[in-house]
């Protein structure tokens, strides 16, 4: 395992999964730049809370202004890190938003905005970071994906479209940067109804009059969180977001060349790992036919499982 200090950039680190990853990496001994937008106003309290935690625990964690919707902002943030540290070992693309409701009722502008936030922002951040990683001959691109990219659900149309788009960009870019010594891993969380602000801050459709034409279906959409809570209860309780942080720490600690392409951390135990395994097998076989097997991603990986005592622990092992 690699326990050397890594210089890591985490986007959307003000709350939820991003905060859990930033804190977990810092506690593991890495130097973390926990980024978010509008540090001086909207996210001032979040930034202050992170800095207080870092001081209390003597963590190498700094808060950094970064708006993932701004190409200039992404480059400025990376330039700041390089000026201070001279290198950037890893990027965690986490910043995102949620929309819930009936798909027809969302405006085109809403769908474009969530795809921009949840998918195109990854390309902006990576474009800022990759030149330095290529010069280093090493680097790690980590992404916070979603099980919904594999198993689609109603009432999450724009969100799922954005996660599918991000997943595809991450996977293809991962193949293209491998020759430069840069690795790519997609963390695949299930749904978290607690510990994040996703559901509390989820945007609804712009055209409620369209939803009204669907009878009682909008009412069923409003119970999405309750339905997920019920599934969690059947599996022994909701998974804490820190589990994704622990998964990120384990991925960073893995030796170069042995990291998996995907790591599933799913409290609902949907079984997307099996889909990942089949998709990987078919992908490698096709790339081999094209003479591109050397660019194929490594196998996916099952990270966490709930034991009989209700505790989550690492399983390890590639899904072949």
PDB file of C-alpha atoms in Angstrom:
ATOM      1  CA  UNK A   1       0.000   0.000   0.000  1.00  0.00           C
ATOM      2  CA  UNK A   2       1.085   3.588  -0.679  1.00  0.00           C
ATOM      3  CA  UNK A   3       1.039   5.661   2.518  1.00  0.00           C
ATOM      4  CA  UNK A   4       3.089   8.640   1.286  1.00  0.00           C
ATOM      5  CA  UNK A   5       1.479  12.063   1.504  1.00  0.00           C
ATOM      6  CA  UNK A   6      -0.460  12.857  -1.647  1.00  0.00           C
ATOM      7  CA  UNK A   7      -1.554  16.341  -2.722  1.00  0.00           C
ATOM      8  CA  UNK A   8      -5.279  16.012  -3.398  1.00  0.00           C
ATOM      9  CA  UNK A   9      -7.923  18.385  -4.757  1.00  0.00           C
ATOM     10  CA  UNK A  10     -11.557  17.640  -3.819  1.00  0.00           C
ATOM     11  CA  UNK A  11     -14.404  19.539  -5.484  1.00  0.00           C
ATOM     12  CA  UNK A  12     -17.727  20.190  -3.785  1.00  0.00           C
ATOM     13  CA  UNK A  13     -16.120  19.605  -0.390  1.00  0.00           C
ATOM     14  CA  UNK A  14     -18.431  21.827   1.640  1.00  0.00           C
ATOM     15  CA  UNK A  15     -20.887  19.095   2.578  1.00  0.00           C
ATOM     16  CA  UNK A  16     -21.965  15.508   2.086  1.00  0.00           C
ATOM     17  CA  UNK A  17     -19.776  13.039   0.241  1.00  0.00           C
ATOM     18  CA  UNK A  18     -17.242  15.677  -0.818  1.00  0.00           C
ATOM     19  CA  UNK A  19     -16.681  16.761   2.767  1.00  0.00           C
ATOM     20  CA  UNK A  20     -16.439  13.138   3.906  1.00  0.00           C
ATOM     21  CA  UNK A  21     -13.786  12.418   1.266  1.00  0.00           C
ATOM     22  CA  UNK A  22     -11.784  15.562   2.030  1.00  0.00           C
ATOM     23  CA  UNK A  23     -11.758  14.912   5.785  1.00  0.00           C
ATOM     24  CA  UNK A  24     -11.008  11.201   5.383  1.00  0.00           C
ATOM     25  CA  UNK A  25      -8.061  11.861   3.066  1.00  0.00           C
ATOM     26  CA  UNK A  26      -6.669  14.515   5.412  1.00  0.00           C
ATOM     27  CA  UNK A  27      -7.021  12.187   8.403  1.00  0.00           C
ATOM     28  CA  UNK A  28      -5.130   9.546   6.420  1.00  0.00           C
ATOM     29  CA  UNK A  29      -2.146  11.905   6.212  1.00  0.00           C
ATOM     30  CA  UNK A  30      -2.677  13.529   2.823  1.00  0.00           C
ATOM     31  CA  UNK A  31      -2.547  17.234   2.003  1.00  0.00           C
ATOM     32  CA  UNK A  32      -6.050  18.138   0.914  1.00  0.00           C
ATOM     33  CA  UNK A  33      -7.406  21.189  -0.861  1.00  0.00           C
ATOM     34  CA  UNK A  34     -11.125  21.132  -0.039  1.00  0.00           C
ATOM     35  CA  UNK A  35     -12.686  23.286  -2.717  1.00  0.00           C
ATOM     36  CA  UNK A  36     -16.080  24.924  -3.032  1.00  0.00           C
ATOM     37  CA  UNK A  37     -17.528  28.016  -4.662  1.00  0.00           C
ATOM     38  CA  UNK A  38     -18.305  31.326  -2.994  1.00  0.00           C
ATOM     39  CA  UNK A  39     -16.133  30.682   0.066  1.00  0.00           C
ATOM     40  CA  UNK A  40     -16.524  34.254   1.348  1.00  0.00           C
ATOM     41  CA  UNK A  41     -20.332  34.376   1.265  1.00  0.00           C
ATOM     42  CA  UNK A  42     -22.648  31.441   0.553  1.00  0.00           C
ATOM     43  CA  UNK A  43     -20.250  28.766   1.803  1.00  0.00           C
ATOM     44  CA  UNK A  44     -18.493  30.836   4.442  1.00  0.00           C
ATOM     45  CA  UNK A  45     -19.838  28.782   7.367  1.00  0.00           C
ATOM     46  CA  UNK A  46     -18.939  25.486   5.681  1.00  0.00           C
ATOM     47  CA  UNK A  47     -15.441  26.700   4.940  1.00  0.00           C
ATOM     48  CA  UNK A  48     -15.010  27.949   8.489  1.00  0.00           C
ATOM     49  CA  UNK A  49     -16.199  24.636   9.936  1.00  0.00           C
ATOM     50  CA  UNK A  50     -13.684  22.716   7.831  1.00  0.00           C
ATOM     51  CA  UNK A  51     -10.834  25.000   8.848  1.00  0.00           C
ATOM     52  CA  UNK A  52     -11.772  24.662  12.510  1.00  0.00           C
ATOM     53  CA  UNK A  53     -11.777  20.881  12.177  1.00  0.00           C
ATOM     54  CA  UNK A  54      -8.392  20.969  10.455  1.00  0.00           C
ATOM     55  CA  UNK A  55      -6.933  23.098  13.253  1.00  0.00           C
ATOM     56  CA  UNK A  56      -8.439  20.944  16.006  1.00  0.00           C
ATOM     57  CA  UNK A  57      -7.086  17.714  14.489  1.00  0.00           C
ATOM     58  CA  UNK A  58      -3.870  19.181  13.029  1.00  0.00           C
ATOM     59  CA  UNK A  59      -4.872  18.169   9.526  1.00  0.00           C
ATOM     60  CA  UNK A  60      -3.157  19.338   6.341  1.00  0.00           C
ATOM     61  CA  UNK A  61      -6.464  20.578   4.952  1.00  0.00           C
ATOM     62  CA  UNK A  62      -6.998  23.925   3.251  1.00  0.00           C
ATOM     63  CA  UNK A  63     -10.165  25.444   1.829  1.00  0.00           C
ATOM     64  CA  UNK A  64      -9.880  26.606  -1.767  1.00  0.00           C
ATOM     65  CA  UNK A  65     -12.218  28.712  -3.900  1.00  0.00           C
ATOM     66  CA  UNK A  66     -13.266  26.771  -7.009  1.00  0.00           C
ATOM     67  CA  UNK A  67     -16.379  27.097  -9.152  1.00  0.00           C
ATOM     68  CA  UNK A  68     -16.548  23.987 -11.339  1.00  0.00           C
ATOM     69  CA  UNK A  69     -18.703  25.876 -13.846  1.00  0.00           C
ATOM     70  CA  UNK A  70     -15.835  28.259 -14.596  1.00  0.00           C
ATOM     71  CA  UNK A  71     -12.928  27.114 -16.754  1.00  0.00           C
ATOM     72  CA  UNK A  72     -10.877  30.086 -15.541  1.00  0.00           C
ATOM     73  CA  UNK A  73     -11.763  29.262 -11.940  1.00  0.00           C
ATOM     74  CA  UNK A  74     -10.689  25.630 -12.334  1.00  0.00           C
ATOM     75  CA  UNK A  75      -7.348  26.642 -13.834  1.00  0.00           C
ATOM     76  CA  UNK A  76      -6.775  29.271 -11.162  1.00  0.00           C
ATOM     77  CA  UNK A  77      -7.377  26.741  -8.384  1.00  0.00           C
ATOM     78  CA  UNK A  78      -4.973  24.215  -9.884  1.00  0.00           C
ATOM     79  CA  UNK A  79      -2.370  26.919 -10.478  1.00  0.00           C
ATOM     80  CA  UNK A  80      -2.628  27.891  -6.812  1.00  0.00           C
ATOM     81  CA  UNK A  81      -1.960  24.305  -5.717  1.00  0.00           C
ATOM     82  CA  UNK A  82       0.976  23.927  -8.094  1.00  0.00           C
ATOM     83  CA  UNK A  83       2.465  27.220  -6.921  1.00  0.00           C
ATOM     84  CA  UNK A  84       2.262  26.079  -3.295  1.00  0.00           C
ATOM     85  CA  UNK A  85       3.193  22.402  -3.643  1.00  0.00           C
ATOM     86  CA  UNK A  86       4.809  21.976  -7.041  1.00  0.00           C
ATOM     87  CA  UNK A  87       2.654  18.989  -7.847  1.00  0.00           C
ATOM     88  CA  UNK A  88      -0.895  17.636  -7.866  1.00  0.00           C
ATOM     89  CA  UNK A  89      -1.227  13.906  -7.205  1.00  0.00           C
ATOM     90  CA  UNK A  90      -4.966  13.458  -7.375  1.00  0.00           C
ATOM     91  CA  UNK A  91      -8.291  15.102  -8.163  1.00  0.00           C
ATOM     92  CA  UNK A  92     -11.654  14.043  -6.739  1.00  0.00           C
ATOM     93  CA  UNK A  93     -14.455  15.213  -9.037  1.00  0.00           C
ATOM     94  CA  UNK A  94     -17.409  15.308  -6.664  1.00  0.00           C
ATOM     95  CA  UNK A  95     -19.288  18.619  -7.058  1.00  0.00           C
ATOM     96  CA  UNK A  96     -22.851  17.989  -8.159  1.00  0.00           C
ATOM     97  CA  UNK A  97     -26.566  18.684  -7.797  1.00  0.00           C
ATOM     98  CA  UNK A  98     -29.833  16.720  -7.750  1.00  0.00           C
ATOM     99  CA  UNK A  99     -33.171  17.199  -9.491  1.00  0.00           C
ATOM    100  CA  UNK A 100     -36.245  15.104  -8.697  1.00  0.00           C
ATOM    101  CA  UNK A 101     -39.596  14.991 -10.457  1.00  0.00           C
ATOM    102  CA  UNK A 102     -41.217  13.846 -13.681  1.00  0.00           C
ATOM    103  CA  UNK A 103     -38.838  14.172 -16.601  1.00  0.00           C
ATOM    104  CA  UNK A 104     -41.226  15.862 -19.040  1.00  0.00           C
ATOM    105  CA  UNK A 105     -41.820  18.697 -16.574  1.00  0.00           C
ATOM    106  CA  UNK A 106     -38.181  19.860 -16.448  1.00  0.00           C
ATOM    107  CA  UNK A 107     -37.128  22.648 -18.777  1.00  0.00           C
ATOM    108  CA  UNK A 108     -34.402  22.079 -21.324  1.00  0.00           C
ATOM    109  CA  UNK A 109     -32.390  24.730 -19.484  1.00  0.00           C
ATOM    110  CA  UNK A 110     -32.654  22.730 -16.231  1.00  0.00           C
ATOM    111  CA  UNK A 111     -31.437  19.555 -17.915  1.00  0.00           C
ATOM    112  CA  UNK A 112     -28.561  21.426 -19.544  1.00  0.00           C
ATOM    113  CA  UNK A 113     -27.606  22.942 -16.180  1.00  0.00           C
ATOM    114  CA  UNK A 114     -27.427  19.625 -14.344  1.00  0.00           C
ATOM    115  CA  UNK A 115     -25.411  17.994 -17.127  1.00  0.00           C
ATOM    116  CA  UNK A 116     -23.048  20.978 -17.027  1.00  0.00           C
ATOM    117  CA  UNK A 117     -22.684  20.670 -13.241  1.00  0.00           C
ATOM    118  CA  UNK A 118     -22.502  16.897 -12.901  1.00  0.00           C
ATOM    119  CA  UNK A 119     -20.609  15.945 -16.062  1.00  0.00           C
ATOM    120  CA  UNK A 120     -19.019  18.782 -18.025  1.00  0.00           C
ATOM    121  CA  UNK A 121     -17.485  20.191 -14.852  1.00  0.00           C
ATOM    122  CA  UNK A 122     -15.388  17.020 -14.606  1.00  0.00           C
ATOM    123  CA  UNK A 123     -13.842  17.850 -17.962  1.00  0.00           C
ATOM    124  CA  UNK A 124     -13.119  21.429 -16.860  1.00  0.00           C
ATOM    125  CA  UNK A 125     -11.361  20.330 -13.681  1.00  0.00           C
ATOM    126  CA  UNK A 126      -9.444  17.560 -15.450  1.00  0.00           C
ATOM    127  CA  UNK A 127      -8.338  19.887 -18.237  1.00  0.00           C
ATOM    128  CA  UNK A 128      -6.792  22.140 -15.599  1.00  0.00           C
ATOM    129  CA  UNK A 129      -5.065  19.255 -13.794  1.00  0.00           C
ATOM    130  CA  UNK A 130      -3.936  16.918 -16.571  1.00  0.00           C
ATOM    131  CA  UNK A 131      -1.033  18.957 -18.015  1.00  0.00           C
ATOM    132  CA  UNK A 132       0.711  18.905 -14.615  1.00  0.00           C
ATOM    133  CA  UNK A 133      -0.014  15.192 -14.183  1.00  0.00           C
ATOM    134  CA  UNK A 134       1.427  14.428 -17.620  1.00  0.00           C
ATOM    135  CA  UNK A 135       4.595  16.322 -16.714  1.00  0.00           C
ATOM    136  CA  UNK A 136       4.815  14.305 -13.495  1.00  0.00           C
ATOM    137  CA  UNK A 137       4.173  11.044 -15.339  1.00  0.00           C
ATOM    138  CA  UNK A 138       1.617  10.143 -12.670  1.00  0.00           C
ATOM    139  CA  UNK A 139      -1.729  11.160 -11.231  1.00  0.00           C
ATOM    140  CA  UNK A 140      -5.093   9.881 -10.052  1.00  0.00           C
ATOM    141  CA  UNK A 141      -8.484  11.026 -11.301  1.00  0.00           C
ATOM    142  CA  UNK A 142     -11.217  10.040  -8.846  1.00  0.00           C
ATOM    143  CA  UNK A 143     -14.891  10.567  -9.594  1.00  0.00           C
ATOM    144  CA  UNK A 144     -18.047  10.315  -7.490  1.00  0.00           C
ATOM    145  CA  UNK A 145     -20.464   8.543  -9.793  1.00  0.00           C
ATOM    146  CA  UNK A 146     -23.776   6.859  -8.981  1.00  0.00           C
ATOM    147  CA  UNK A 147     -25.368   3.426  -9.105  1.00  0.00           C
ATOM    148  CA  UNK A 148     -28.172   5.104 -11.069  1.00  0.00           C
ATOM    149  CA  UNK A 149     -25.795   5.314 -14.041  1.00  0.00           C
ATOM    150  CA  UNK A 150     -26.180   1.524 -14.286  1.00  0.00           C
ATOM    151  CA  UNK A 151     -29.705   0.975 -12.898  1.00  0.00           C
ATOM    152  CA  UNK A 152     -32.101   3.757 -13.886  1.00  0.00           C
ATOM    153  CA  UNK A 153     -35.052   4.828 -11.742  1.00  0.00           C
ATOM    154  CA  UNK A 154     -38.147   6.964 -12.381  1.00  0.00           C
ATOM    155  CA  UNK A 155     -38.329  10.554 -11.085  1.00  0.00           C
ATOM    156  CA  UNK A 156     -34.584  11.189 -11.535  1.00  0.00           C
ATOM    157  CA  UNK A 157     -34.389  11.666 -15.305  1.00  0.00           C
ATOM    158  CA  UNK A 158     -32.140  14.762 -15.586  1.00  0.00           C
ATOM    159  CA  UNK A 159     -29.920  13.598 -12.710  1.00  0.00           C
ATOM    160  CA  UNK A 160     -29.425  10.125 -14.171  1.00  0.00           C
ATOM    161  CA  UNK A 161     -28.722  11.563 -17.626  1.00  0.00           C
ATOM    162  CA  UNK A 162     -26.001  13.725 -16.082  1.00  0.00           C
ATOM    163  CA  UNK A 163     -24.442  10.820 -14.180  1.00  0.00           C
ATOM    164  CA  UNK A 164     -24.463   8.607 -17.282  1.00  0.00           C
ATOM    165  CA  UNK A 165     -22.767  11.399 -19.235  1.00  0.00           C
ATOM    166  CA  UNK A 166     -20.157  11.909 -16.521  1.00  0.00           C
ATOM    167  CA  UNK A 167     -19.550   8.177 -16.240  1.00  0.00           C
ATOM    168  CA  UNK A 168     -18.913   7.907 -19.981  1.00  0.00           C
ATOM    169  CA  UNK A 169     -16.571  10.897 -20.031  1.00  0.00           C
ATOM    170  CA  UNK A 170     -14.632   9.514 -17.050  1.00  0.00           C
ATOM    171  CA  UNK A 171     -14.314   6.033 -18.539  1.00  0.00           C
ATOM    172  CA  UNK A 172     -13.202   7.141 -22.001  1.00  0.00           C
ATOM    173  CA  UNK A 173     -10.796   9.760 -20.653  1.00  0.00           C
ATOM    174  CA  UNK A 174      -9.400   7.127 -18.304  1.00  0.00           C
ATOM    175  CA  UNK A 175      -8.461   4.957 -21.270  1.00  0.00           C
ATOM    176  CA  UNK A 176      -6.871   7.886 -23.068  1.00  0.00           C
ATOM    177  CA  UNK A 177      -4.643   9.028 -20.182  1.00  0.00           C
ATOM    178  CA  UNK A 178      -3.397   5.591 -19.098  1.00  0.00           C
ATOM    179  CA  UNK A 179      -0.338   5.737 -21.334  1.00  0.00           C
ATOM    180  CA  UNK A 180       0.765   8.898 -19.488  1.00  0.00           C
ATOM    181  CA  UNK A 181       0.798   7.023 -16.167  1.00  0.00           C
ATOM    182  CA  UNK A 182      -2.482   8.586 -14.992  1.00  0.00           C
ATOM    183  CA  UNK A 183      -5.050   6.326 -13.353  1.00  0.00           C
ATOM    184  CA  UNK A 184      -8.814   6.775 -13.213  1.00  0.00           C
ATOM    185  CA  UNK A 185     -11.227   5.361 -10.630  1.00  0.00           C
ATOM    186  CA  UNK A 186     -14.982   5.923 -10.378  1.00  0.00           C
ATOM    187  CA  UNK A 187     -16.381   5.704  -6.848  1.00  0.00           C
ATOM    188  CA  UNK A 188     -19.966   4.463  -7.181  1.00  0.00           C
ATOM    189  CA  UNK A 189     -22.123   5.316  -4.161  1.00  0.00           C
ATOM    190  CA  UNK A 190     -25.698   4.236  -3.720  1.00  0.00           C
ATOM    191  CA  UNK A 191     -28.270   6.763  -2.509  1.00  0.00           C
ATOM    192  CA  UNK A 192     -27.657   8.638   0.742  1.00  0.00           C
ATOM    193  CA  UNK A 193     -30.808  10.116   2.239  1.00  0.00           C
ATOM    194  CA  UNK A 194     -28.898  11.380   5.300  1.00  0.00           C
ATOM    195  CA  UNK A 195     -25.483  12.975   5.686  1.00  0.00           C
ATOM    196  CA  UNK A 196     -25.819  14.941   2.445  1.00  0.00           C
ATOM    197  CA  UNK A 197     -27.927  17.896   1.317  1.00  0.00           C
ATOM    198  CA  UNK A 198     -28.801  16.280  -2.008  1.00  0.00           C
ATOM    199  CA  UNK A 199     -32.457  15.562  -1.286  1.00  0.00           C
ATOM    200  CA  UNK A 200     -33.001  18.653   0.885  1.00  0.00           C
ATOM    201  CA  UNK A 201     -31.714  20.937  -1.881  1.00  0.00           C
ATOM    202  CA  UNK A 202     -33.030  18.993  -4.872  1.00  0.00           C
ATOM    203  CA  UNK A 203     -34.542  21.163  -7.596  1.00  0.00           C
ATOM    204  CA  UNK A 204     -38.031  20.422  -8.860  1.00  0.00           C
ATOM    205  CA  UNK A 205     -39.422  20.731 -12.386  1.00  0.00           C
ATOM    206  CA  UNK A 206     -39.968  24.138 -13.944  1.00  0.00           C
ATOM    207  CA  UNK A 207     -43.394  23.139 -15.296  1.00  0.00           C
ATOM    208  CA  UNK A 208     -45.611  21.802 -12.479  1.00  0.00           C
ATOM    209  CA  UNK A 209     -48.626  22.083 -14.792  1.00  0.00           C
ATOM    210  CA  UNK A 210     -47.181  19.205 -16.797  1.00  0.00           C
ATOM    211  CA  UNK A 211     -46.782  17.090 -13.670  1.00  0.00           C
ATOM    212  CA  UNK A 212     -50.457  17.633 -12.886  1.00  0.00           C
ATOM    213  CA  UNK A 213     -51.325  15.719 -16.047  1.00  0.00           C
ATOM    214  CA  UNK A 214     -49.773  12.556 -14.580  1.00  0.00           C
ATOM    215  CA  UNK A 215     -52.463  11.909 -11.978  1.00  0.00           C
ATOM    216  CA  UNK A 216     -51.096  10.554  -8.691  1.00  0.00           C
ATOM    217  CA  UNK A 217     -47.610   9.855 -10.067  1.00  0.00           C
ATOM    218  CA  UNK A 218     -46.074  13.116  -8.726  1.00  0.00           C
ATOM    219  CA  UNK A 219     -47.185  12.057  -5.257  1.00  0.00           C
ATOM    220  CA  UNK A 220     -45.282   8.803  -5.651  1.00  0.00           C
ATOM    221  CA  UNK A 221     -42.221  10.763  -6.769  1.00  0.00           C
ATOM    222  CA  UNK A 222     -42.388  12.779  -3.550  1.00  0.00           C
ATOM    223  CA  UNK A 223     -41.946   9.559  -1.528  1.00  0.00           C
ATOM    224  CA  UNK A 224     -38.583   8.716  -3.119  1.00  0.00           C
ATOM    225  CA  UNK A 225     -36.617   9.384   0.076  1.00  0.00           C
ATOM    226  CA  UNK A 226     -39.013   7.303   2.163  1.00  0.00           C
ATOM    227  CA  UNK A 227     -38.708   4.371  -0.223  1.00  0.00           C
ATOM    228  CA  UNK A 228     -34.906   4.496  -0.033  1.00  0.00           C
ATOM    229  CA  UNK A 229     -35.034   4.677   3.765  1.00  0.00           C
ATOM    230  CA  UNK A 230     -37.173   1.554   3.805  1.00  0.00           C
ATOM    231  CA  UNK A 231     -34.616  -0.304   1.670  1.00  0.00           C
ATOM    232  CA  UNK A 232     -31.817   0.823   3.985  1.00  0.00           C
ATOM    233  CA  UNK A 233     -33.771  -0.448   6.983  1.00  0.00           C
ATOM    234  CA  UNK A 234     -34.107  -3.879   5.375  1.00  0.00           C
ATOM    235  CA  UNK A 235     -30.325  -3.985   4.991  1.00  0.00           C
ATOM    236  CA  UNK A 236     -29.578  -3.109   8.593  1.00  0.00           C
ATOM    237  CA  UNK A 237     -29.640   0.687   8.467  1.00  0.00           C
ATOM    238  CA  UNK A 238     -28.446   3.556   6.336  1.00  0.00           C
ATOM    239  CA  UNK A 239     -24.818   3.703   5.285  1.00  0.00           C
ATOM    240  CA  UNK A 240     -22.906   6.737   6.562  1.00  0.00           C
ATOM    241  CA  UNK A 241     -21.308   9.002   3.941  1.00  0.00           C
ATOM    242  CA  UNK A 242     -17.940   8.471   5.634  1.00  0.00           C
ATOM    243  CA  UNK A 243     -17.944   5.038   3.984  1.00  0.00           C
ATOM    244  CA  UNK A 244     -17.272   6.790   0.673  1.00  0.00           C
ATOM    245  CA  UNK A 245     -14.468   8.703   2.360  1.00  0.00           C
ATOM    246  CA  UNK A 246     -12.940   5.436   3.559  1.00  0.00           C
ATOM    247  CA  UNK A 247     -13.234   4.016   0.044  1.00  0.00           C
ATOM    248  CA  UNK A 248     -11.367   7.029  -1.351  1.00  0.00           C
ATOM    249  CA  UNK A 249      -8.626   6.599   1.239  1.00  0.00           C
ATOM    250  CA  UNK A 250      -8.205   2.942   0.303  1.00  0.00           C
ATOM    251  CA  UNK A 251      -8.027   3.739  -3.419  1.00  0.00           C
ATOM    252  CA  UNK A 252      -5.381   6.421  -2.876  1.00  0.00           C
ATOM    253  CA  UNK A 253      -3.365   3.997  -0.734  1.00  0.00           C
ATOM    254  CA  UNK A 254      -3.325   1.290  -3.400  1.00  0.00           C
ATOM    255  CA  UNK A 255      -0.067   0.866  -5.349  1.00  0.00           C
ATOM    256  CA  UNK A 256       0.070   2.463  -8.772  1.00  0.00           C
ATOM    257  CA  UNK A 257      -1.001   0.049 -11.462  1.00  0.00           C
ATOM    258  CA  UNK A 258      -3.195  -1.981  -9.118  1.00  0.00           C
ATOM    259  CA  UNK A 259      -6.093   0.415  -8.699  1.00  0.00           C
ATOM    260  CA  UNK A 260      -9.494  -0.744  -9.984  1.00  0.00           C
ATOM    261  CA  UNK A 261     -11.662   1.072 -12.509  1.00  0.00           C
ATOM    262  CA  UNK A 262     -14.681   1.268 -10.187  1.00  0.00           C
ATOM    263  CA  UNK A 263     -15.424   0.947  -6.483  1.00  0.00           C
ATOM    264  CA  UNK A 264     -19.034   0.399  -5.414  1.00  0.00           C
ATOM    265  CA  UNK A 265     -20.173   1.665  -1.991  1.00  0.00           C
ATOM    266  CA  UNK A 266     -23.877   0.904  -2.034  1.00  0.00           C
ATOM    267  CA  UNK A 267     -26.042   0.775   1.067  1.00  0.00           C
ATOM    268  CA  UNK A 268     -29.051  -0.445  -0.918  1.00  0.00           C
ATOM    269  CA  UNK A 269     -27.048  -3.361  -2.355  1.00  0.00           C
ATOM    270  CA  UNK A 270     -28.589  -2.985  -5.827  1.00  0.00           C
ATOM    271  CA  UNK A 271     -26.131  -5.372  -7.436  1.00  0.00           C
ATOM    272  CA  UNK A 272     -24.580  -2.985  -9.962  1.00  0.00           C
ATOM    273  CA  UNK A 273     -21.250  -4.738  -9.337  1.00  0.00           C
ATOM    274  CA  UNK A 274     -22.470  -7.675 -11.414  1.00  0.00           C
ATOM    275  CA  UNK A 275     -23.358  -5.348 -14.282  1.00  0.00           C
ATOM    276  CA  UNK A 276     -19.925  -3.730 -13.998  1.00  0.00           C
ATOM    277  CA  UNK A 277     -18.223  -7.124 -14.196  1.00  0.00           C
ATOM    278  CA  UNK A 278     -20.064  -8.141 -17.383  1.00  0.00           C
ATOM    279  CA  UNK A 279     -19.549  -4.718 -18.984  1.00  0.00           C
ATOM    280  CA  UNK A 280     -15.815  -4.876 -18.227  1.00  0.00           C
ATOM    281  CA  UNK A 281     -15.471  -8.350 -19.726  1.00  0.00           C
ATOM    282  CA  UNK A 282     -17.214  -7.329 -22.950  1.00  0.00           C
ATOM    283  CA  UNK A 283     -15.305  -4.050 -23.149  1.00  0.00           C
ATOM    284  CA  UNK A 284     -11.888  -5.694 -22.799  1.00  0.00           C
ATOM    285  CA  UNK A 285     -12.804  -8.300 -25.414  1.00  0.00           C
ATOM    286  CA  UNK A 286     -13.907  -5.652 -27.913  1.00  0.00           C
ATOM    287  CA  UNK A 287     -10.876  -3.462 -27.330  1.00  0.00           C
ATOM    288  CA  UNK A 288      -8.677  -6.520 -27.903  1.00  0.00           C
ATOM    289  CA  UNK A 289     -10.345  -7.013 -31.306  1.00  0.00           C
ATOM    290  CA  UNK A 290      -9.562  -3.377 -32.102  1.00  0.00           C
ATOM    291  CA  UNK A 291      -5.923  -3.806 -31.097  1.00  0.00           C
ATOM    292  CA  UNK A 292      -6.435  -1.457 -28.138  1.00  0.00           C
ATOM    293  CA  UNK A 293      -6.358  -3.880 -25.215  1.00  0.00           C
ATOM    294  CA  UNK A 294      -3.475  -1.948 -23.621  1.00  0.00           C
ATOM    295  CA  UNK A 295      -5.883   0.960 -23.106  1.00  0.00           C
ATOM    296  CA  UNK A 296      -8.592  -1.147 -21.454  1.00  0.00           C
ATOM    297  CA  UNK A 297      -9.531  -0.159 -17.901  1.00  0.00           C
ATOM    298  CA  UNK A 298      -8.651  -2.486 -15.011  1.00  0.00           C
ATOM    299  CA  UNK A 299     -11.377  -4.636 -13.442  1.00  0.00           C
ATOM    300  CA  UNK A 300     -13.985  -3.100 -11.110  1.00  0.00           C
ATOM    301  CA  UNK A 301     -13.826  -3.730  -7.383  1.00  0.00           C
ATOM    302  CA  UNK A 302     -16.271  -4.472  -4.587  1.00  0.00           C
ATOM    303  CA  UNK A 303     -15.320  -2.333  -1.608  1.00  0.00           C
ATOM    304  CA  UNK A 304     -17.870  -2.495   1.179  1.00  0.00           C
ATOM    305  CA  UNK A 305     -20.332  -5.011   2.550  1.00  0.00           C
ATOM    306  CA  UNK A 306     -22.626  -4.980   5.550  1.00  0.00           C
ATOM    307  CA  UNK A 307     -21.853  -7.759   8.017  1.00  0.00           C
ATOM    308  CA  UNK A 308     -24.303  -9.377  10.426  1.00  0.00           C
ATOM    309  CA  UNK A 309     -23.426  -6.917  13.172  1.00  0.00           C
ATOM    310  CA  UNK A 310     -24.423  -4.013  10.980  1.00  0.00           C
ATOM    311  CA  UNK A 311     -20.854  -2.857  10.436  1.00  0.00           C
ATOM    312  CA  UNK A 312     -19.377  -1.965   7.074  1.00  0.00           C
ATOM    313  CA  UNK A 313     -15.985  -3.380   6.214  1.00  0.00           C
ATOM    314  CA  UNK A 314     -13.692  -3.699   3.220  1.00  0.00           C
ATOM    315  CA  UNK A 315     -13.985  -6.832   1.131  1.00  0.00           C
ATOM    316  CA  UNK A 316     -11.430  -6.208  -1.564  1.00  0.00           C
ATOM    317  CA  UNK A 317     -11.077  -8.353  -4.636  1.00  0.00           C
ATOM    318  CA  UNK A 318     -11.531  -7.619  -8.289  1.00  0.00           C
ATOM    319  CA  UNK A 319     -14.810  -8.546  -9.982  1.00  0.00           C
ATOM    320  CA  UNK A 320     -13.716 -10.599 -12.959  1.00  0.00           C
TER     321      UNK A 320
END
